[in-house]
Each structure stands twice: as C-alpha cells, then as structure tokens.
Amino acid sequence: RKEVEQDPGPFNVPEGATVAFNCTYSNSASQSFFWYRQDCRKEPKLLMSVYSSGNEDGRFTAQLNRASQYISLLIRDSKLSDSATYLCVASPYNTDKLIFGTGTRLQVFP
Amino acid sequence: DTAVSQTPKYLVTQMGNDKSIKCEQNLGHDTMYWYKQDSKKFLKIMFSYNNKELIINETVPNRFSPKSPDKAHLNLHINSLELGDSAVYFCASSQGLGPPEKLFFGSGTQLSVL
C-alpha cells in the first residue's frame, strides 16, 4: 500500500464549479501535511499547508481528518488556470522526508 | 534570478554511460534534496543534504552518488546508466533542518536512457 494515496483523476469540471479531492495516508504518525500543485512538465510548487483546524486561502480550503487519516482540498469557483495536478504530501513524525502522492489531475473547461 | 536552478534541462544518453546533473540554489537554504519522478508521476525522495552533510539516503542504487561541495550546491552523478533510470529528476531546497515547511524545486532534468 502506498504511504499517500490519491485518486489520479482526471477530474473534468466546468469553470465556476466546486471540486474536492481527497487523499489518504497510511502512517498514523504523520505530522505535517501539504498540498502541492504541479503544472504539466513543470516543477511542483507549494499550494498550501494543511493544519489540524483546517485552513482557507481564497478559493482553496484544506482539511485534515486525523481519525480517518485523510486530507482534503476543496476548490471553489474553478478557473481555467486551476488546471493542474494536485499532489498530496505527508511528513512522517521525526523525519525530514516529505512523502508525495501521485497526484490528482484537474482539468477545468470553459 | 532563478531560486533553484538545475542543468541540463534535458539529457539523452545511451545505456552504460555516466552522467551528472548539477543543482544550485541562491536562497541561502541549508538543506537540499534530489527527487525522482517516474513515468507514473510518482515523486520520491532520493537524497537530502544539510550543510554538505548527508541526511537522507533512500534505497537508491549506489550507481547514484550525490556530491555537495557547499550548501548552495548539490550535484548528482549517475554511473552505468540503465533504462530504468529514465525519469525527471528534481533538485529542491528548504530552510533549516527537519520536516521542510516548504520545498523549492528546480525545473527538473528529463533524463532519457536509450
């Protein structure tokens, strides 16, 4: 079983739609969580950190459910420019490693 | 100025050759990494260095040898290249030691072994 699992998609949504991705992690000792965004043929870039209390950044909301060991990302009012692959990331306790999921691909169409 | 720069961007080579990828960061970060992203887009850590000292060495064939001459540089040398080494290799850096709050990635080196 992969340490961080995501539905690869693609999720095809129209502009303006709300879309949500989930991600599960297997290591219950994971401490830090992030969402990264990767455009086609580009490097990953940090989208947002995920805090225990949940956090929001504009149209993006991230939530953490430790009991069920999953993380979610909600995108409201999707834009064409949101089209990308979204990578879920977990960091096990007491390591320097970031464990990446294989990503969920989002395609927003006009 | 590019924060994390790696060269070359593309590398096409024959099996059995030896090649190097260079990485430099101008962010003043203490920790640098090499990640490998395979054809299934799985991004996996290979090595990390903090102030020239090896911190993480994942289960990577010893044909891969990282070298950090100073904390701003982390190069990757690969001996006896194999078909399975074909992937995109990303260099990254972060501030401090411990789980990075934010990784800054280079633009990647697409390695194709023929």
PDB file of N, CA and C in Angstrom, chain A residues 27-86:
ATOM      1  N   ASN A  27       0.548   6.292   7.373  1.00  0.00           N
ATOM      2  CA  ASN A  27       1.340   6.397   8.589  1.00  0.00           C
ATOM      3  C   ASN A  27       0.635   7.302   9.598  1.00  0.00           C
ATOM      4  N   SER A  28       0.076   6.699  10.634  1.00  0.00           N
ATOM      5  CA  SER A  28      -0.693   7.482  11.606  1.00  0.00           C
ATOM      6  C   SER A  28       0.176   8.476  12.360  1.00  0.00           C
ATOM      7  N   ALA A  29       1.505   8.283  12.284  1.00  0.00           N
ATOM      8  CA  ALA A  29       2.406   9.207  12.989  1.00  0.00           C
ATOM      9  C   ALA A  29       2.759  10.426  12.148  1.00  0.00           C
ATOM     10  N   SER A  30       2.166  10.530  10.964  1.00  0.00           N
ATOM     11  CA  SER A  30       2.456  11.694  10.131  1.00  0.00           C
ATOM     12  C   SER A  30       2.042  12.964  10.848  1.00  0.00           C
ATOM     13  N   GLN A  31       2.901  13.982  10.705  1.00  0.00           N
ATOM     14  CA  GLN A  31       2.693  15.198  11.487  1.00  0.00           C
ATOM     15  C   GLN A  31       2.316  16.406  10.642  1.00  0.00           C
ATOM     16  N   SER A  32       2.911  16.491   9.483  1.00  0.00           N
ATOM     17  CA  SER A  32       2.708  17.679   8.649  1.00  0.00           C
ATOM     18  C   SER A  32       2.126  17.262   7.312  1.00  0.00           C
ATOM     19  N   PHE A  33       1.267  18.138   6.805  1.00  0.00           N
ATOM     20  CA  PHE A  33       0.570  17.807   5.561  1.00  0.00           C
ATOM     21  C   PHE A  33       0.520  19.039   4.667  1.00  0.00           C
ATOM     22  N   PHE A  34       0.574  18.788   3.368  1.00  0.00           N
ATOM     23  CA  PHE A  34       0.618  19.899   2.421  1.00  0.00           C
ATOM     24  C   PHE A  34      -0.119  19.501   1.151  1.00  0.00           C
ATOM     25  N   TRP A  35      -0.519  20.499   0.405  1.00  0.00           N
ATOM     26  CA  TRP A  35      -0.933  20.312  -0.989  1.00  0.00           C
ATOM     27  C   TRP A  35       0.053  21.082  -1.866  1.00  0.00           C
ATOM     28  N   TYR A  36       0.581  20.372  -2.867  1.00  0.00           N
ATOM     29  CA  TYR A  36       1.429  20.995  -3.875  1.00  0.00           C
ATOM     30  C   TYR A  36       0.688  20.950  -5.198  1.00  0.00           C
ATOM     31  N   ARG A  37       1.025  21.892  -6.057  1.00  0.00           N
ATOM     32  CA  ARG A  37       0.434  21.933  -7.385  1.00  0.00           C
ATOM     33  C   ARG A  37       1.560  21.731  -8.401  1.00  0.00           C
ATOM     34  N   GLN A  38       1.285  20.908  -9.412  1.00  0.00           N
ATOM     35  CA  GLN A  38       2.276  20.690 -10.460  1.00  0.00           C
ATOM     36  C   GLN A  38       1.615  20.866 -11.815  1.00  0.00           C
ATOM     37  N   ASP A  39       2.074  21.872 -12.551  1.00  0.00           N
ATOM     38  CA  ASP A  39       1.607  22.057 -13.920  1.00  0.00           C
ATOM     39  C   ASP A  39       2.361  21.092 -14.829  1.00  0.00           C
ATOM     40  N   CYS A  40       1.766  20.840 -16.001  1.00  0.00           N
ATOM     41  CA  CYS A  40       2.357  19.879 -16.935  1.00  0.00           C
ATOM     42  C   CYS A  40       3.794  20.254 -17.273  1.00  0.00           C
ATOM     43  N   ARG A  41       4.700  19.311 -17.103  1.00  0.00           N
ATOM     44  CA  ARG A  41       6.112  19.492 -17.445  1.00  0.00           C
ATOM     45  C   ARG A  41       6.794  20.603 -16.630  1.00  0.00           C
ATOM     46  N   LYS A  42       6.249  20.858 -15.443  1.00  0.00           N
ATOM     47  CA  LYS A  42       6.858  21.871 -14.576  1.00  0.00           C
ATOM     48  C   LYS A  42       7.165  21.246 -13.219  1.00  0.00           C
ATOM     49  N   GLU A  43       7.799  22.043 -12.372  1.00  0.00           N
ATOM     50  CA  GLU A  43       8.119  21.555 -11.035  1.00  0.00           C
ATOM     51  C   GLU A  43       6.933  21.742 -10.094  1.00  0.00           C
ATOM     52  N   PRO A  44       6.846  20.927  -9.035  1.00  0.00           N
ATOM     53  CA  PRO A  44       5.797  21.133  -8.032  1.00  0.00           C
ATOM     54  C   PRO A  44       6.028  22.420  -7.263  1.00  0.00           C
ATOM     55  N   LYS A  45       4.924  23.059  -6.866  1.00  0.00           N
ATOM     56  CA  LYS A  45       5.019  24.276  -6.052  1.00  0.00           C
ATOM     57  C   LYS A  45       4.015  24.159  -4.912  1.00  0.00           C
ATOM     58  N   LEU A  46       4.421  24.644  -3.746  1.00  0.00           N
ATOM     59  CA  LEU A  46       3.537  24.579  -2.587  1.00  0.00           C
ATOM     60  C   LEU A  46       2.275  25.400  -2.834  1.00  0.00           C
ATOM     61  N   LEU A  47       1.122  24.742  -2.657  1.00  0.00           N
ATOM     62  CA  LEU A  47      -0.159  25.435  -2.750  1.00  0.00           C
ATOM     63  C   LEU A  47      -0.570  25.922  -1.362  1.00  0.00           C
ATOM     64  N   MET A  48      -0.592  24.994  -0.420  1.00  0.00           N
ATOM     65  CA  MET A  48      -0.919  25.373   0.952  1.00  0.00           C
ATOM     66  C   MET A  48      -0.558  24.252   1.917  1.00  0.00           C
ATOM     67  N   SER A  49      -0.284  24.664   3.149  1.00  0.00           N
ATOM     68  CA  SER A  49      -0.110  23.698   4.231  1.00  0.00           C
ATOM     69  C   SER A  49      -1.496  23.319   4.742  1.00  0.00           C
ATOM     70  N   VAL A  50      -1.584  22.179   5.411  1.00  0.00           N
ATOM     71  CA  VAL A  50      -2.863  21.719   5.953  1.00  0.00           C
ATOM     72  C   VAL A  50      -2.735  21.663   7.458  1.00  0.00           C
ATOM     73  N   TYR A  51      -3.541  22.434   8.149  1.00  0.00           N
ATOM     74  CA  TYR A  51      -3.476  22.485   9.606  1.00  0.00           C
ATOM     75  C   TYR A  51      -4.613  21.677  10.213  1.00  0.00           C
ATOM     76  N   SER A  52      -4.425  21.269  11.442  1.00  0.00           N
ATOM     77  CA  SER A  52      -5.406  20.419  12.116  1.00  0.00           C
ATOM     78  C   SER A  52      -6.786  21.068  12.161  1.00  0.00           C
ATOM     79  N   SER A  53      -6.785  22.384  12.274  1.00  0.00           N
ATOM     80  CA  SER A  53      -8.051  23.097  12.391  1.00  0.00           C
ATOM     81  C   SER A  53      -8.651  23.417  11.031  1.00  0.00           C
ATOM     82  N   GLY A  54      -7.962  22.999   9.978  1.00  0.00           N
ATOM     83  CA  GLY A  54      -8.422  23.349   8.638  1.00  0.00           C
ATOM     84  C   GLY A  54      -7.985  24.770   8.305  1.00  0.00           C
ATOM     85  N   ASN A  55      -7.776  25.038   7.052  1.00  0.00           N
ATOM     86  CA  ASN A  55      -7.390  26.389   6.675  1.00  0.00           C
ATOM     87  C   ASN A  55      -7.866  26.720   5.273  1.00  0.00           C
ATOM     88  N   GLU A  56      -7.990  28.018   5.048  1.00  0.00           N
ATOM     89  CA  GLU A  56      -8.568  28.511   3.809  1.00  0.00           C
ATOM     90  C   GLU A  56      -7.638  29.566   3.233  1.00  0.00           C
ATOM     91  N   ASP A  57      -7.496  29.533   1.918  1.00  0.00           N
ATOM     92  CA  ASP A  57      -6.698  30.550   1.237  1.00  0.00           C
ATOM     93  C   ASP A  57      -7.448  30.917  -0.036  1.00  0.00           C
ATOM     94  N   GLY A  58      -8.214  31.971   0.045  1.00  0.00           N
ATOM     95  CA  GLY A  58      -9.012  32.385  -1.107  1.00  0.00           C
ATOM     96  C   GLY A  58     -10.037  31.321  -1.465  1.00  0.00           C
ATOM     97  N   ARG A  59      -9.953  30.806  -2.674  1.00  0.00           N
ATOM     98  CA  ARG A  59     -10.923  29.815  -3.145  1.00  0.00           C
ATOM     99  C   ARG A  59     -10.568  28.382  -2.694  1.00  0.00           C
ATOM    100  N   PHE A  60      -9.455  28.248  -2.019  1.00  0.00           N
ATOM    101  CA  PHE A  60      -8.951  26.924  -1.637  1.00  0.00           C
ATOM    102  C   PHE A  60      -9.130  26.680  -0.139  1.00  0.00           C
ATOM    103  N   THR A  61      -9.673  25.499   0.183  1.00  0.00           N
ATOM    104  CA  THR A  61      -9.837  25.104   1.582  1.00  0.00           C
ATOM    105  C   THR A  61      -9.243  23.719   1.774  1.00  0.00           C
ATOM    106  N   ALA A  62      -8.388  23.598   2.777  1.00  0.00           N
ATOM    107  CA  ALA A  62      -7.786  22.303   3.085  1.00  0.00           C
ATOM    108  C   ALA A  62      -8.265  21.842   4.447  1.00  0.00           C
ATOM    109  N   GLN A  63      -8.520  20.542   4.568  1.00  0.00           N
ATOM    110  CA  GLN A  63      -8.962  19.985   5.842  1.00  0.00           C
ATOM    111  C   GLN A  63      -8.178  18.710   6.128  1.00  0.00           C
ATOM    112  N   LEU A  64      -8.029  18.447   7.409  1.00  0.00           N
ATOM    113  CA  LEU A  64      -7.326  17.255   7.868  1.00  0.00           C
ATOM    114  C   LEU A  64      -8.245  16.478   8.797  1.00  0.00           C
ATOM    115  N   ASN A  65      -8.372  15.193   8.563  1.00  0.00           N
ATOM    116  CA  ASN A  65      -9.134  14.319   9.449  1.00  0.00           C
ATOM    117  C   ASN A  65      -8.186  13.245   9.949  1.00  0.00           C
ATOM    118  N   ARG A  66      -7.659  13.450  11.171  1.00  0.00           N
ATOM    119  CA  ARG A  66      -6.649  12.515  11.691  1.00  0.00           C
ATOM    120  C   ARG A  66      -7.257  11.151  12.023  1.00  0.00           C
ATOM    121  N   ALA A  67      -8.482  11.158  12.473  1.00  0.00           N
ATOM    122  CA  ALA A  67      -9.100   9.880  12.865  1.00  0.00           C
ATOM    123  C   ALA A  67      -9.211   8.942  11.664  1.00  0.00           C
ATOM    124  N   SER A  68      -9.578   9.514  10.520  1.00  0.00           N
ATOM    125  CA  SER A  68      -9.731   8.700   9.316  1.00  0.00           C
ATOM    126  C   SER A  68      -8.495   8.745   8.431  1.00  0.00           C
ATOM    127  N   GLN A  69      -7.522   9.530   8.839  1.00  0.00           N
ATOM    128  CA  GLN A  69      -6.247   9.639   8.100  1.00  0.00           C
ATOM    129  C   GLN A  69      -6.474  10.077   6.663  1.00  0.00           C
ATOM    130  N   TYR A  70      -7.223  11.159   6.512  1.00  0.00           N
ATOM    131  CA  TYR A  70      -7.319  11.720   5.177  1.00  0.00           C
ATOM    132  C   TYR A  70      -7.251  13.242   5.215  1.00  0.00           C
ATOM    133  N   ILE A  71      -6.874  13.752   4.056  1.00  0.00           N
ATOM    134  CA  ILE A  71      -6.732  15.190   3.840  1.00  0.00           C
ATOM    135  C   ILE A  71      -7.588  15.539   2.626  1.00  0.00           C
ATOM    136  N   SER A  72      -8.182  16.698   2.659  1.00  0.00           N
ATOM    137  CA  SER A  72      -8.995  17.086   1.508  1.00  0.00           C
ATOM    138  C   SER A  72      -8.599  18.480   1.030  1.00  0.00           C
ATOM    139  N   LEU A  73      -8.879  18.716  -0.222  1.00  0.00           N
ATOM    140  CA  LEU A  73      -8.688  20.041  -0.821  1.00  0.00           C
ATOM    141  C   LEU A  73      -9.957  20.384  -1.577  1.00  0.00           C
ATOM    142  N   LEU A  74     -10.525  21.528  -1.254  1.00  0.00           N
ATOM    143  CA  LEU A  74     -11.736  21.991  -1.924  1.00  0.00           C
ATOM    144  C   LEU A  74     -11.377  23.235  -2.726  1.00  0.00           C
ATOM    145  N   ILE A  75     -11.774  23.248  -3.980  1.00  0.00           N
ATOM    146  CA  ILE A  75     -11.555  24.427  -4.826  1.00  0.00           C
ATOM    147  C   ILE A  75     -12.921  24.955  -5.239  1.00  0.00           C
ATOM    148  N   ARG A  76     -13.189  26.194  -4.861  1.00  0.00           N
ATOM    149  CA  ARG A  76     -14.465  26.813  -5.244  1.00  0.00           C
ATOM    150  C   ARG A  76     -14.264  27.685  -6.469  1.00  0.00           C
ATOM    151  N   ASP A  77     -15.347  27.882  -7.238  1.00  0.00           N
ATOM    152  CA  ASP A  77     -15.313  28.792  -8.382  1.00  0.00           C
ATOM    153  C   ASP A  77     -14.102  28.502  -9.275  1.00  0.00           C
ATOM    154  N   SER A  78     -14.000  27.285  -9.749  1.00  0.00           N
ATOM    155  CA  SER A  78     -12.826  26.839 -10.526  1.00  0.00           C
ATOM    156  C   SER A  78     -12.540  27.767 -11.698  1.00  0.00           C
ATOM    157  N   LYS A  79     -11.253  28.019 -11.913  1.00  0.00           N
ATOM    158  CA  LYS A  79     -10.790  28.810 -13.055  1.00  0.00           C
ATOM    159  C   LYS A  79     -10.052  27.896 -14.015  1.00  0.00           C
ATOM    160  N   LEU A  80      -9.972  28.332 -15.266  1.00  0.00           N
ATOM    161  CA  LEU A  80      -9.198  27.556 -16.250  1.00  0.00           C
ATOM    162  C   LEU A  80      -7.763  27.357 -15.764  1.00  0.00           C
ATOM    163  N   SER A  81      -7.238  28.380 -15.097  1.00  0.00           N
ATOM    164  CA  SER A  81      -5.847  28.328 -14.633  1.00  0.00           C
ATOM    165  C   SER A  81      -5.635  27.364 -13.464  1.00  0.00           C
ATOM    166  N   ASP A  82      -6.722  26.823 -12.926  1.00  0.00           N
ATOM    167  CA  ASP A  82      -6.581  25.814 -11.869  1.00  0.00           C
ATOM    168  C   ASP A  82      -6.219  24.447 -12.442  1.00  0.00           C
ATOM    169  N   SER A  83      -6.305  24.292 -13.749  1.00  0.00           N
ATOM    170  CA  SER A  83      -5.979  23.015 -14.378  1.00  0.00           C
ATOM    171  C   SER A  83      -4.530  22.657 -14.082  1.00  0.00           C
ATOM    172  N   ALA A  84      -4.335  21.528 -13.428  1.00  0.00           N
ATOM    173  CA  ALA A  84      -3.001  21.116 -12.989  1.00  0.00           C
ATOM    174  C   ALA A  84      -3.149  19.771 -12.285  1.00  0.00           C
ATOM    175  N   THR A  85      -2.028  19.253 -11.806  1.00  0.00           N
ATOM    176  CA  THR A  85      -2.057  18.064 -10.949  1.00  0.00           C
ATOM    177  C   THR A  85      -1.815  18.514  -9.521  1.00  0.00           C
ATOM    178  N   TYR A  86      -2.628  18.028  -8.613  1.00  0.00           N
ATOM    179  CA  TYR A  86      -2.541  18.413  -7.202  1.00  0.00           C
ATOM    180  C   TYR A  86      -1.974  17.244  -6.411  1.00  0.00           C
TER     181      TYR A  86
END
